[in-house]
mmCIF file of C-alpha atoms and ligand atoms in Angstrom:
data_model
loop_
_atom_site.group_PDB
_atom_site.id
_atom_site.type_symbol
_atom_site.label_atom_id
_atom_site.label_comp_id
_atom_site.label_asym_id
_atom_site.label_seq_id
_atom_site.Cartn_x
_atom_site.Cartn_y
_atom_site.Cartn_z
ATOM 1 C CA UNK J 239 -22.045 3.173 -112.982
ATOM 2 C CA UNK J 240 -25.755 3.306 -113.795
ATOM 3 C CA UNK J 241 -27.413 6.632 -112.831
ATOM 4 C CA UNK J 242 -29.730 5.086 -110.198
ATOM 5 C CA UNK J 243 -26.802 3.353 -108.501
ATOM 6 C CA UNK J 244 -24.725 6.497 -108.575
ATOM 7 C CA UNK J 245 -27.493 8.527 -106.900
ATOM 8 C CA UNK J 246 -27.847 5.833 -104.232
ATOM 9 C CA UNK J 247 -24.074 5.664 -103.701
ATOM 10 C CA UNK J 248 -23.737 9.454 -103.383
ATOM 11 C CA UNK J 249 -26.743 9.643 -101.034
ATOM 12 C CA UNK J 250 -25.159 7.151 -98.613
ATOM 13 C CA UNK J 251 -21.847 8.996 -98.847
ATOM 14 C CA UNK J 252 -23.673 12.221 -97.926
ATOM 15 C CA UNK J 253 -25.621 10.515 -95.127
ATOM 16 C CA UNK J 254 -28.971 11.210 -96.775
ATOM 17 C CA UNK J 255 -31.226 9.313 -94.370
ATOM 18 C CA UNK J 256 -34.548 10.443 -95.833
ATOM 19 C CA UNK J 257 -33.561 10.144 -99.512
ATOM 20 C CA UNK J 258 -31.804 6.759 -99.408
ATOM 21 C CA UNK J 259 -34.945 4.587 -99.090
ATOM 22 C CA UNK J 260 -36.394 6.392 -102.138
ATOM 23 C CA UNK J 261 -33.127 5.923 -104.005
ATOM 24 C CA UNK J 262 -33.221 2.179 -103.297
ATOM 25 C CA UNK J 263 -36.832 2.034 -104.499
ATOM 26 C CA UNK J 264 -35.929 3.933 -107.675
ATOM 27 C CA UNK J 265 -33.107 1.469 -108.379
ATOM 28 C CA UNK J 266 -35.499 -1.468 -107.826
ATOM 29 C CA UNK J 267 -38.111 0.142 -110.076
ATOM 30 C CA UNK J 268 -35.439 0.533 -112.764
ATOM 31 C CA UNK J 269 -35.101 -3.268 -112.693
ATOM 32 C CA UNK J 270 -31.691 -3.451 -111.043
ATOM 33 C CA UNK J 271 -30.822 -6.696 -109.293
ATOM 34 C CA UNK J 272 -31.120 -6.337 -105.461
ATOM 35 C CA UNK J 273 -27.688 -7.943 -105.101
ATOM 36 C CA UNK J 274 -26.130 -5.345 -107.434
ATOM 37 C CA UNK J 275 -27.946 -2.546 -105.576
ATOM 38 C CA UNK J 276 -26.572 -3.875 -102.289
ATOM 39 C CA UNK J 277 -22.991 -4.520 -103.367
ATOM 40 C CA UNK J 278 -22.316 -1.788 -105.925
ATOM 41 C CA UNK J 279 -24.596 0.955 -104.627
ATOM 42 C CA UNK J 280 -24.559 0.475 -100.858
ATOM 43 C CA UNK J 281 -21.636 -1.629 -99.576
ATOM 44 C CA UNK J 282 -19.267 0.141 -101.998
ATOM 45 C CA UNK J 283 -20.401 3.523 -100.635
ATOM 46 C CA UNK J 284 -19.658 2.394 -97.064
ATOM 47 C CA UNK J 285 -16.207 1.327 -98.284
ATOM 48 C CA UNK J 286 -15.570 4.873 -99.498
ATOM 49 C CA UNK J 287 -16.879 6.261 -96.190
ATOM 50 C CA UNK J 288 -14.196 4.150 -94.475
ATOM 51 C CA UNK J 289 -11.506 5.477 -96.819
ATOM 52 C CA UNK J 290 -12.584 9.079 -96.196
ATOM 53 C CA UNK J 291 -12.417 8.393 -92.457
ATOM 54 C CA UNK J 292 -8.891 7.028 -92.794
ATOM 55 C CA UNK J 293 -7.872 10.083 -94.821
ATOM 56 C CA UNK J 294 -9.204 12.374 -92.093
ATOM 57 C CA UNK J 295 -11.914 13.842 -94.310
ATOM 58 C CA UNK J 296 -14.769 12.131 -92.469
ATOM 59 C CA UNK J 297 -15.090 11.836 -88.699
ATOM 60 C CA UNK J 298 -17.231 9.550 -86.525
ATOM 61 C CA UNK J 299 -20.443 11.640 -86.947
ATOM 62 C CA UNK J 300 -20.181 11.407 -90.761
ATOM 63 C CA UNK J 301 -19.570 7.642 -90.541
ATOM 64 C CA UNK J 302 -22.592 7.370 -88.287
ATOM 65 C CA UNK J 303 -25.026 9.248 -90.529
ATOM 66 C CA UNK J 304 -23.827 7.306 -93.570
ATOM 67 C CA UNK J 305 -24.460 4.119 -91.580
ATOM 68 C CA UNK J 306 -27.953 5.365 -90.704
ATOM 69 C CA UNK J 307 -28.674 6.157 -94.361
ATOM 70 C CA UNK J 308 -27.481 2.652 -95.280
ATOM 71 C CA UNK J 309 -29.688 1.059 -92.599
ATOM 72 C CA UNK J 310 -32.691 3.079 -93.819
ATOM 73 C CA UNK J 311 -32.073 1.878 -97.386
ATOM 74 C CA UNK J 312 -31.711 -1.732 -96.220
ATOM 75 C CA UNK J 313 -35.238 -1.511 -94.829
ATOM 76 C CA UNK J 314 -36.505 -1.201 -98.422
ATOM 77 C CA UNK J 315 -34.152 -3.848 -99.800
ATOM 78 C CA UNK J 316 -34.825 -6.381 -97.039
ATOM 79 C CA UNK J 317 -37.958 -8.034 -98.515
ATOM 80 C CA UNK J 318 -36.066 -8.514 -101.765
ATOM 81 C CA UNK J 319 -33.221 -10.309 -100.008
ATOM 82 C CA UNK J 320 -35.338 -12.390 -97.633
ATOM 83 C CA UNK J 321 -37.623 -15.135 -98.924
ATOM 84 C CA UNK J 322 -40.884 -15.490 -97.025
ATOM 85 C CA UNK J 323 -43.133 -18.370 -96.110
ATOM 86 C CA UNK J 324 -40.351 -20.919 -95.812
ATOM 87 C CA UNK J 325 -40.361 -23.404 -92.921
ATOM 88 C CA UNK J 326 -37.282 -22.835 -90.713
ATOM 89 C CA UNK J 327 -34.423 -25.222 -91.515
ATOM 90 C CA UNK J 328 -32.692 -24.430 -88.233
ATOM 91 C CA UNK J 329 -31.896 -21.771 -85.666
ATOM 92 C CA UNK J 330 -29.002 -19.352 -85.999
ATOM 93 C CA UNK J 331 -27.680 -17.149 -83.232
ATOM 94 C CA UNK J 332 -25.942 -13.967 -84.274
ATOM 95 C CA UNK J 333 -24.060 -11.148 -82.596
ATOM 96 C CA UNK J 334 -21.297 -8.580 -82.879
ATOM 97 C CA UNK J 335 -18.601 -9.344 -80.322
ATOM 98 C CA UNK J 336 -18.018 -7.510 -77.073
ATOM 99 C CA UNK J 337 -16.668 -3.979 -77.446
ATOM 100 C CA UNK J 338 -17.762 -3.659 -81.087
ATOM 101 C CA UNK J 339 -20.689 -1.449 -82.159
ATOM 102 C CA UNK J 340 -20.663 -2.195 -85.921
ATOM 103 C CA UNK J 341 -23.814 -3.982 -87.007
ATOM 104 C CA UNK J 342 -24.543 -3.376 -90.690
ATOM 105 C CA UNK J 343 -22.630 -6.460 -91.893
ATOM 106 C CA UNK J 344 -24.115 -8.581 -89.104
ATOM 107 C CA UNK J 345 -27.613 -7.403 -89.999
ATOM 108 C CA UNK J 346 -27.000 -8.380 -93.605
ATOM 109 C CA UNK J 347 -25.843 -11.819 -92.484
ATOM 110 C CA UNK J 348 -29.087 -12.072 -90.492
ATOM 111 C CA UNK J 349 -31.177 -11.184 -93.549
ATOM 112 C CA UNK J 350 -29.373 -13.732 -95.730
ATOM 113 C CA UNK J 351 -29.765 -16.409 -93.065
ATOM 114 C CA UNK J 352 -33.480 -15.680 -92.912
ATOM 115 C CA UNK J 353 -33.559 -15.833 -96.694
ATOM 116 C CA UNK J 354 -31.882 -19.246 -96.484
ATOM 117 C CA UNK J 355 -34.668 -20.435 -94.170
ATOM 118 C CA UNK J 356 -33.171 -19.983 -90.704
ATOM 119 C CA UNK J 357 -34.910 -18.617 -87.656
ATOM 120 C CA UNK J 358 -32.481 -15.919 -86.575
ATOM 121 C CA UNK J 359 -31.906 -14.853 -82.985
ATOM 122 C CA UNK J 360 -29.951 -11.629 -83.189
ATOM 123 C CA UNK J 361 -28.258 -10.656 -79.933
ATOM 124 C CA UNK J 362 -27.202 -7.275 -81.325
ATOM 125 C CA UNK J 363 -23.905 -5.523 -80.736
ATOM 126 C CA UNK J 364 -21.355 -5.627 -77.913
ATOM 127 C CA UNK J 365 -22.293 -9.201 -77.001
ATOM 128 C CA UNK J 366 -20.316 -10.705 -74.132
ATOM 129 C CA UNK J 367 -19.160 -14.352 -74.165
ATOM 130 C CA UNK J 368 -21.536 -15.017 -71.256
ATOM 131 C CA UNK J 369 -24.507 -13.635 -73.222
ATOM 132 C CA UNK J 370 -23.669 -15.894 -76.186
ATOM 133 C CA UNK J 371 -23.475 -18.904 -73.865
ATOM 134 C CA UNK J 372 -26.766 -18.086 -72.114
ATOM 135 C CA UNK J 373 -28.464 -17.695 -75.508
ATOM 136 C CA UNK J 374 -27.096 -21.049 -76.710
ATOM 137 C CA UNK J 375 -28.529 -22.714 -73.615
ATOM 138 C CA UNK J 376 -31.849 -20.945 -74.051
ATOM 139 C CA UNK J 377 -32.366 -21.297 -77.829
ATOM 140 C CA UNK J 378 -30.304 -24.416 -78.715
ATOM 141 C CA UNK J 379 -29.249 -23.089 -82.158
ATOM 142 C CA UNK J 380 -27.431 -25.286 -84.693
ATOM 143 C CA UNK J 381 -25.351 -22.347 -85.951
ATOM 144 C CA UNK J 382 -23.792 -19.328 -84.249
ATOM 145 C CA UNK J 383 -22.279 -16.362 -86.080
ATOM 146 C CA UNK J 384 -19.935 -13.754 -84.629
ATOM 147 C CA UNK J 385 -19.086 -10.511 -86.389
ATOM 148 C CA UNK J 386 -16.170 -8.132 -85.650
ATOM 149 C CA UNK J 387 -15.127 -5.015 -87.567
ATOM 150 C CA UNK J 388 -12.218 -3.870 -85.430
ATOM 151 C CA UNK J 389 -8.780 -5.417 -85.119
ATOM 152 C CA UNK J 390 -9.075 -4.631 -81.398
ATOM 153 C CA UNK J 391 -12.283 -6.679 -80.958
ATOM 154 C CA UNK J 392 -11.349 -9.688 -83.125
ATOM 155 C CA UNK J 393 -9.626 -11.380 -80.142
ATOM 156 C CA UNK J 394 -13.035 -11.460 -78.402
ATOM 157 C CA UNK J 395 -13.994 -14.165 -80.894
ATOM 158 C CA UNK J 396 -11.356 -16.447 -79.411
ATOM 159 C CA UNK J 397 -12.335 -15.427 -75.874
ATOM 160 C CA UNK J 398 -15.949 -16.344 -76.701
ATOM 161 C CA UNK J 399 -15.029 -19.699 -78.265
ATOM 162 C CA UNK J 400 -12.796 -20.552 -75.295
ATOM 163 C CA UNK J 401 -15.591 -19.633 -72.884
ATOM 164 C CA UNK J 402 -18.010 -21.791 -74.883
ATOM 165 C CA UNK J 403 -15.602 -24.723 -74.642
ATOM 166 C CA UNK J 404 -15.236 -24.203 -70.879
ATOM 167 C CA UNK J 405 -19.020 -24.049 -70.512
ATOM 168 C CA UNK J 406 -19.383 -27.310 -72.481
ATOM 169 C CA UNK J 407 -21.511 -25.834 -75.283
ATOM 170 C CA UNK J 408 -18.983 -25.703 -78.139
ATOM 171 C CA UNK J 409 -19.852 -29.194 -79.378
ATOM 172 C CA UNK J 410 -23.543 -28.362 -79.678
ATOM 173 C CA UNK J 411 -23.232 -25.566 -82.235
ATOM 174 C CA UNK J 412 -21.238 -24.743 -85.377
ATOM 175 C CA UNK J 413 -19.477 -21.412 -85.010
ATOM 176 C CA UNK J 414 -18.786 -19.190 -87.994
ATOM 177 C CA UNK J 415 -17.008 -15.856 -87.911
ATOM 178 C CA UNK J 416 -16.714 -12.898 -90.257
ATOM 179 C CA UNK J 417 -16.217 -9.166 -90.592
ATOM 180 C CA UNK J 418 -13.777 -6.991 -92.531
ATOM 181 C CA UNK J 419 -10.561 -7.750 -90.571
ATOM 182 C CA UNK J 420 -11.340 -11.465 -90.057
ATOM 183 C CA UNK J 421 -9.629 -14.068 -92.255
ATOM 184 C CA UNK J 422 -10.002 -17.798 -92.836
ATOM 185 C CA UNK J 423 -6.597 -18.290 -91.229
ATOM 186 C CA UNK J 424 -7.665 -16.380 -88.100
ATOM 187 C CA UNK J 425 -10.883 -18.403 -87.929
ATOM 188 C CA UNK J 426 -8.884 -21.623 -87.985
ATOM 189 C CA UNK J 427 -6.428 -20.355 -85.366
ATOM 190 C CA UNK J 428 -9.186 -19.540 -82.880
ATOM 191 C CA UNK J 429 -11.024 -22.832 -83.397
ATOM 192 C CA UNK J 430 -14.083 -21.527 -85.277
ATOM 193 C CA UNK J 431 -15.814 -24.072 -87.522
ATOM 194 C CA UNK J 432 -15.960 -21.693 -90.465
ATOM 195 C CA UNK J 433 -15.220 -18.270 -91.935
ATOM 196 C CA UNK J 434 -17.398 -16.407 -94.422
ATOM 197 C CA UNK J 435 -16.251 -13.321 -96.301
ATOM 198 C CA UNK J 436 -19.729 -11.993 -97.001
ATOM 199 C CA UNK J 437 -23.338 -12.448 -95.971
ATOM 200 C CA UNK J 438 -24.194 -14.694 -98.908
ATOM 201 C CA UNK J 439 -21.327 -17.033 -98.097
ATOM 202 C CA UNK J 440 -22.354 -17.061 -94.428
ATOM 203 C CA UNK J 441 -25.842 -18.243 -95.432
ATOM 204 C CA UNK J 442 -24.453 -20.985 -97.713
ATOM 205 C CA UNK J 443 -22.105 -22.137 -94.964
ATOM 206 C CA UNK J 444 -24.896 -22.218 -92.379
ATOM 207 C CA UNK J 445 -27.031 -24.301 -94.757
ATOM 208 C CA UNK J 446 -24.142 -26.724 -95.257
ATOM 209 C CA UNK J 447 -23.773 -27.003 -91.457
ATOM 210 C CA UNK J 448 -27.362 -28.218 -91.051
ATOM 211 C CA UNK J 449 -27.591 -30.445 -94.132
HETATM 212 CO CO1 B1M O 551 -16.123 2.205 -87.695
HETATM 213 N N1 B1M O 551 -14.364 1.562 -88.230
HETATM 214 N N2 B1M O 551 -15.373 2.775 -85.986
HETATM 215 N N3 B1M O 551 -17.873 2.974 -87.370
HETATM 216 N N4 B1M O 551 -16.496 1.915 -89.475
HETATM 217 C C1 B1M O 551 -14.300 0.817 -89.559
HETATM 218 C C2 B1M O 551 -14.532 -0.679 -89.336
HETATM 219 C C3 B1M O 551 -12.817 1.160 -90.026
HETATM 220 C C4 B1M O 551 -12.211 0.083 -90.940
HETATM 221 C C5 B1M O 551 -12.795 2.560 -90.689
HETATM 222 C C6 B1M O 551 -11.437 2.906 -91.218
HETATM 223 O O1 B1M O 551 -10.582 3.331 -90.450
HETATM 224 N N5 B1M O 551 -11.198 2.708 -92.500
HETATM 225 C C7 B1M O 551 -12.075 1.295 -88.646
HETATM 226 C C8 B1M O 551 -11.477 0.008 -88.070
HETATM 227 C C9 B1M O 551 -9.976 -0.022 -88.154
HETATM 228 C C10 B1M O 551 -9.417 -1.273 -87.586
HETATM 229 O O2 B1M O 551 -9.855 -1.839 -86.637
HETATM 230 N N6 B1M O 551 -8.369 -1.720 -88.214
HETATM 231 C C11 B1M O 551 -13.188 1.838 -87.764
HETATM 232 C C12 B1M O 551 -12.985 2.542 -86.546
HETATM 233 C C13 B1M O 551 -11.541 2.868 -86.222
HETATM 234 C C14 B1M O 551 -14.040 2.909 -85.693
HETATM 235 C C15 B1M O 551 -13.935 3.631 -84.328
HETATM 236 C C16 B1M O 551 -12.814 3.105 -83.413
HETATM 237 C C17 B1M O 551 -13.782 5.136 -84.634
HETATM 238 C C18 B1M O 551 -13.560 6.009 -83.422
HETATM 239 O O3 B1M O 551 -14.376 6.067 -82.531
HETATM 240 N N7 B1M O 551 -12.439 6.672 -83.431
HETATM 241 C C19 B1M O 551 -15.333 3.376 -83.730
HETATM 242 C C20 B1M O 551 -15.400 2.084 -82.918
HETATM 243 C C21 B1M O 551 -16.712 1.914 -82.197
HETATM 244 C C22 B1M O 551 -16.851 0.521 -81.646
HETATM 245 O O4 B1M O 551 -17.278 -0.374 -82.335
HETATM 246 N N8 B1M O 551 -16.458 0.324 -80.397
HETATM 247 C C23 B1M O 551 -16.146 3.226 -84.985
HETATM 248 C C24 B1M O 551 -17.496 3.566 -85.062
HETATM 249 C C25 B1M O 551 -18.260 3.460 -86.199
HETATM 250 C C26 B1M O 551 -19.701 3.981 -86.289
HETATM 251 C C27 B1M O 551 -20.517 3.685 -85.018
HETATM 252 C C28 B1M O 551 -19.664 5.465 -86.511
HETATM 253 C C29 B1M O 551 -20.206 3.277 -87.592
HETATM 254 C C30 B1M O 551 -20.950 1.934 -87.345
HETATM 255 C C31 B1M O 551 -22.451 2.079 -87.321
HETATM 256 C C32 B1M O 551 -23.135 0.749 -87.392
HETATM 257 O O5 B1M O 551 -22.585 -0.300 -87.746
HETATM 258 N N9 B1M O 551 -24.398 0.786 -87.022
HETATM 259 C C33 B1M O 551 -18.902 2.943 -88.291
HETATM 260 C C34 B1M O 551 -18.812 2.598 -89.671
HETATM 261 C C35 B1M O 551 -20.052 2.797 -90.493
HETATM 262 C C36 B1M O 551 -17.608 2.093 -90.272
HETATM 263 C C37 B1M O 551 -17.328 1.783 -91.744
HETATM 264 C C38 B1M O 551 -17.152 3.110 -92.467
HETATM 265 C C39 B1M O 551 -18.354 0.948 -92.490
HETATM 266 C C40 B1M O 551 -18.686 -0.409 -91.860
HETATM 267 C C41 B1M O 551 -19.836 -1.027 -92.619
HETATM 268 O O6 B1M O 551 -20.959 -1.002 -92.163
HETATM 269 N N10 B1M O 551 -19.561 -1.561 -93.843
HETATM 270 C C42 B1M O 551 -15.981 0.949 -91.618
HETATM 271 C C43 B1M O 551 -15.080 1.060 -92.847
HETATM 272 C C44 B1M O 551 -15.145 -0.177 -93.725
HETATM 273 O O7 B1M O 551 -15.643 -1.213 -93.360
HETATM 274 N N11 B1M O 551 -14.548 -0.069 -94.876
HETATM 275 C C45 B1M O 551 -15.495 1.313 -90.280
HETATM 276 C C46 B1M O 551 -20.580 -2.145 -94.707
HETATM 277 C C47 B1M O 551 -20.872 -3.589 -94.256
HETATM 278 C C48 B1M O 551 -21.895 -4.230 -95.173
HETATM 279 O O8 B1M O 551 -19.649 -4.298 -94.373
HETATM 280 O O9 B1M O 551 -19.563 -4.844 -91.895
HETATM 281 O O10 B1M O 551 -17.620 -5.400 -93.438
HETATM 282 P P1 B1M O 551 -19.083 -5.235 -93.207
HETATM 283 O O11 B1M O 551 -19.807 -6.638 -93.524
HETATM 284 C C49 B1M O 551 -19.474 -7.406 -94.655
HETATM 285 C C50 B1M O 551 -18.401 -8.475 -94.395
HETATM 286 O O12 B1M O 551 -17.397 -8.051 -93.499
HETATM 287 C C51 B1M O 551 -19.186 -9.662 -93.953
HETATM 288 O O13 B1M O 551 -20.449 -9.532 -94.622
HETATM 289 C C52 B1M O 551 -20.705 -8.189 -95.006
HETATM 290 C C53 B1M O 551 -20.941 -8.138 -96.508
HETATM 291 O O14 B1M O 551 -21.907 -9.011 -96.952
HETATM 292 N N12 B1M O 551 -19.474 -9.907 -92.537
HETATM 293 C C54 B1M O 551 -19.642 -11.180 -92.104
HETATM 294 C C55 B1M O 551 -19.635 -9.081 -91.499
HETATM 295 N N13 B1M O 551 -19.916 -9.768 -90.397
HETATM 296 C C56 B1M O 551 -19.941 -11.063 -90.735
HETATM 297 C C57 B1M O 551 -20.200 -12.214 -89.985
HETATM 298 C C58 B1M O 551 -20.158 -13.462 -90.623
HETATM 299 C C59 B1M O 551 -19.828 -13.550 -91.975
HETATM 300 C C60 B1M O 551 -19.592 -12.418 -92.738
HETATM 301 O O15 B1M O 551 -20.388 -14.621 -90.001
HETATM 302 C C61 B1M O 551 -20.992 -14.593 -88.767
#
């Protein structure tokens, strides 16, 4: 791994909140592709954080400070992932499902959607089915994205879709789902219109939905 990426990776692993933005900037200054910085330097580091948690070497506080370091670094990377000055091609509603506090992947999806020209309404984390429905009625988006990182919160995607159907709003919006435990098969089973494995794919899918 290139030295700049390695420093960035290690910094996120160590939860270095103040150093990570500088490490991202150094990698950019070295001419590294923002996508490589994101995937190989940052997302890969969070993957190792997860492994260390599973092995009992990291606990929730370590996961949390690594996540904060990652978020701080994303602040520097954001303008390089998001195009500016583009007229919106549609509205996209986004949220992490009820009971789930993970938002880094969702935030990345939001950035990529903005980069693809969408106006993004991000409802945040722990979003109840009712909140999604109220936001659909208020904002009339063409696309809605739900994120879940826990096997225990994935079922909330189905609960939300069922509630949307009952409220009569499912036909007005294309629903895509994603997050580490989510699969294409699961998406089909719960009646989502699409599944995306990463933020880039989510943006391409959303574009296809509105074209
Ligand atoms: Co959590 N956590 N966590 N955690 N955490 C995982 C998910 C876990 C896999 C760790 C592990 O055991 N290996 C595990 C889940 C196990 C399972 O369900 N099978 C886990 C656990 C158990 C927990 C707690 C229960 C721990 C506890 O309290 N005992 C707890 C739950 C809290 C809750 O939500 N109710 C918890 C808490 C936390 C923190 C708060 C400390 C923190 C989150 C902070 C934050 O998000 N602001 C945290 C973190 C950081 C992780 C790991 C280490 C990293 C997640 C991450 O940000 N990855 C994670 C381990 C792992 O994922 N390997 C873990 C980087 C991010 C870019 O990837 O979100 O997958 P990801 O997004 C990807 C794709 O999935 C996709 O695009 C992104 C890439 O471009 N994507 C979408 C995501 N959403 C999408 C939506 C789309 C399309 C694509 O369309 C709409």
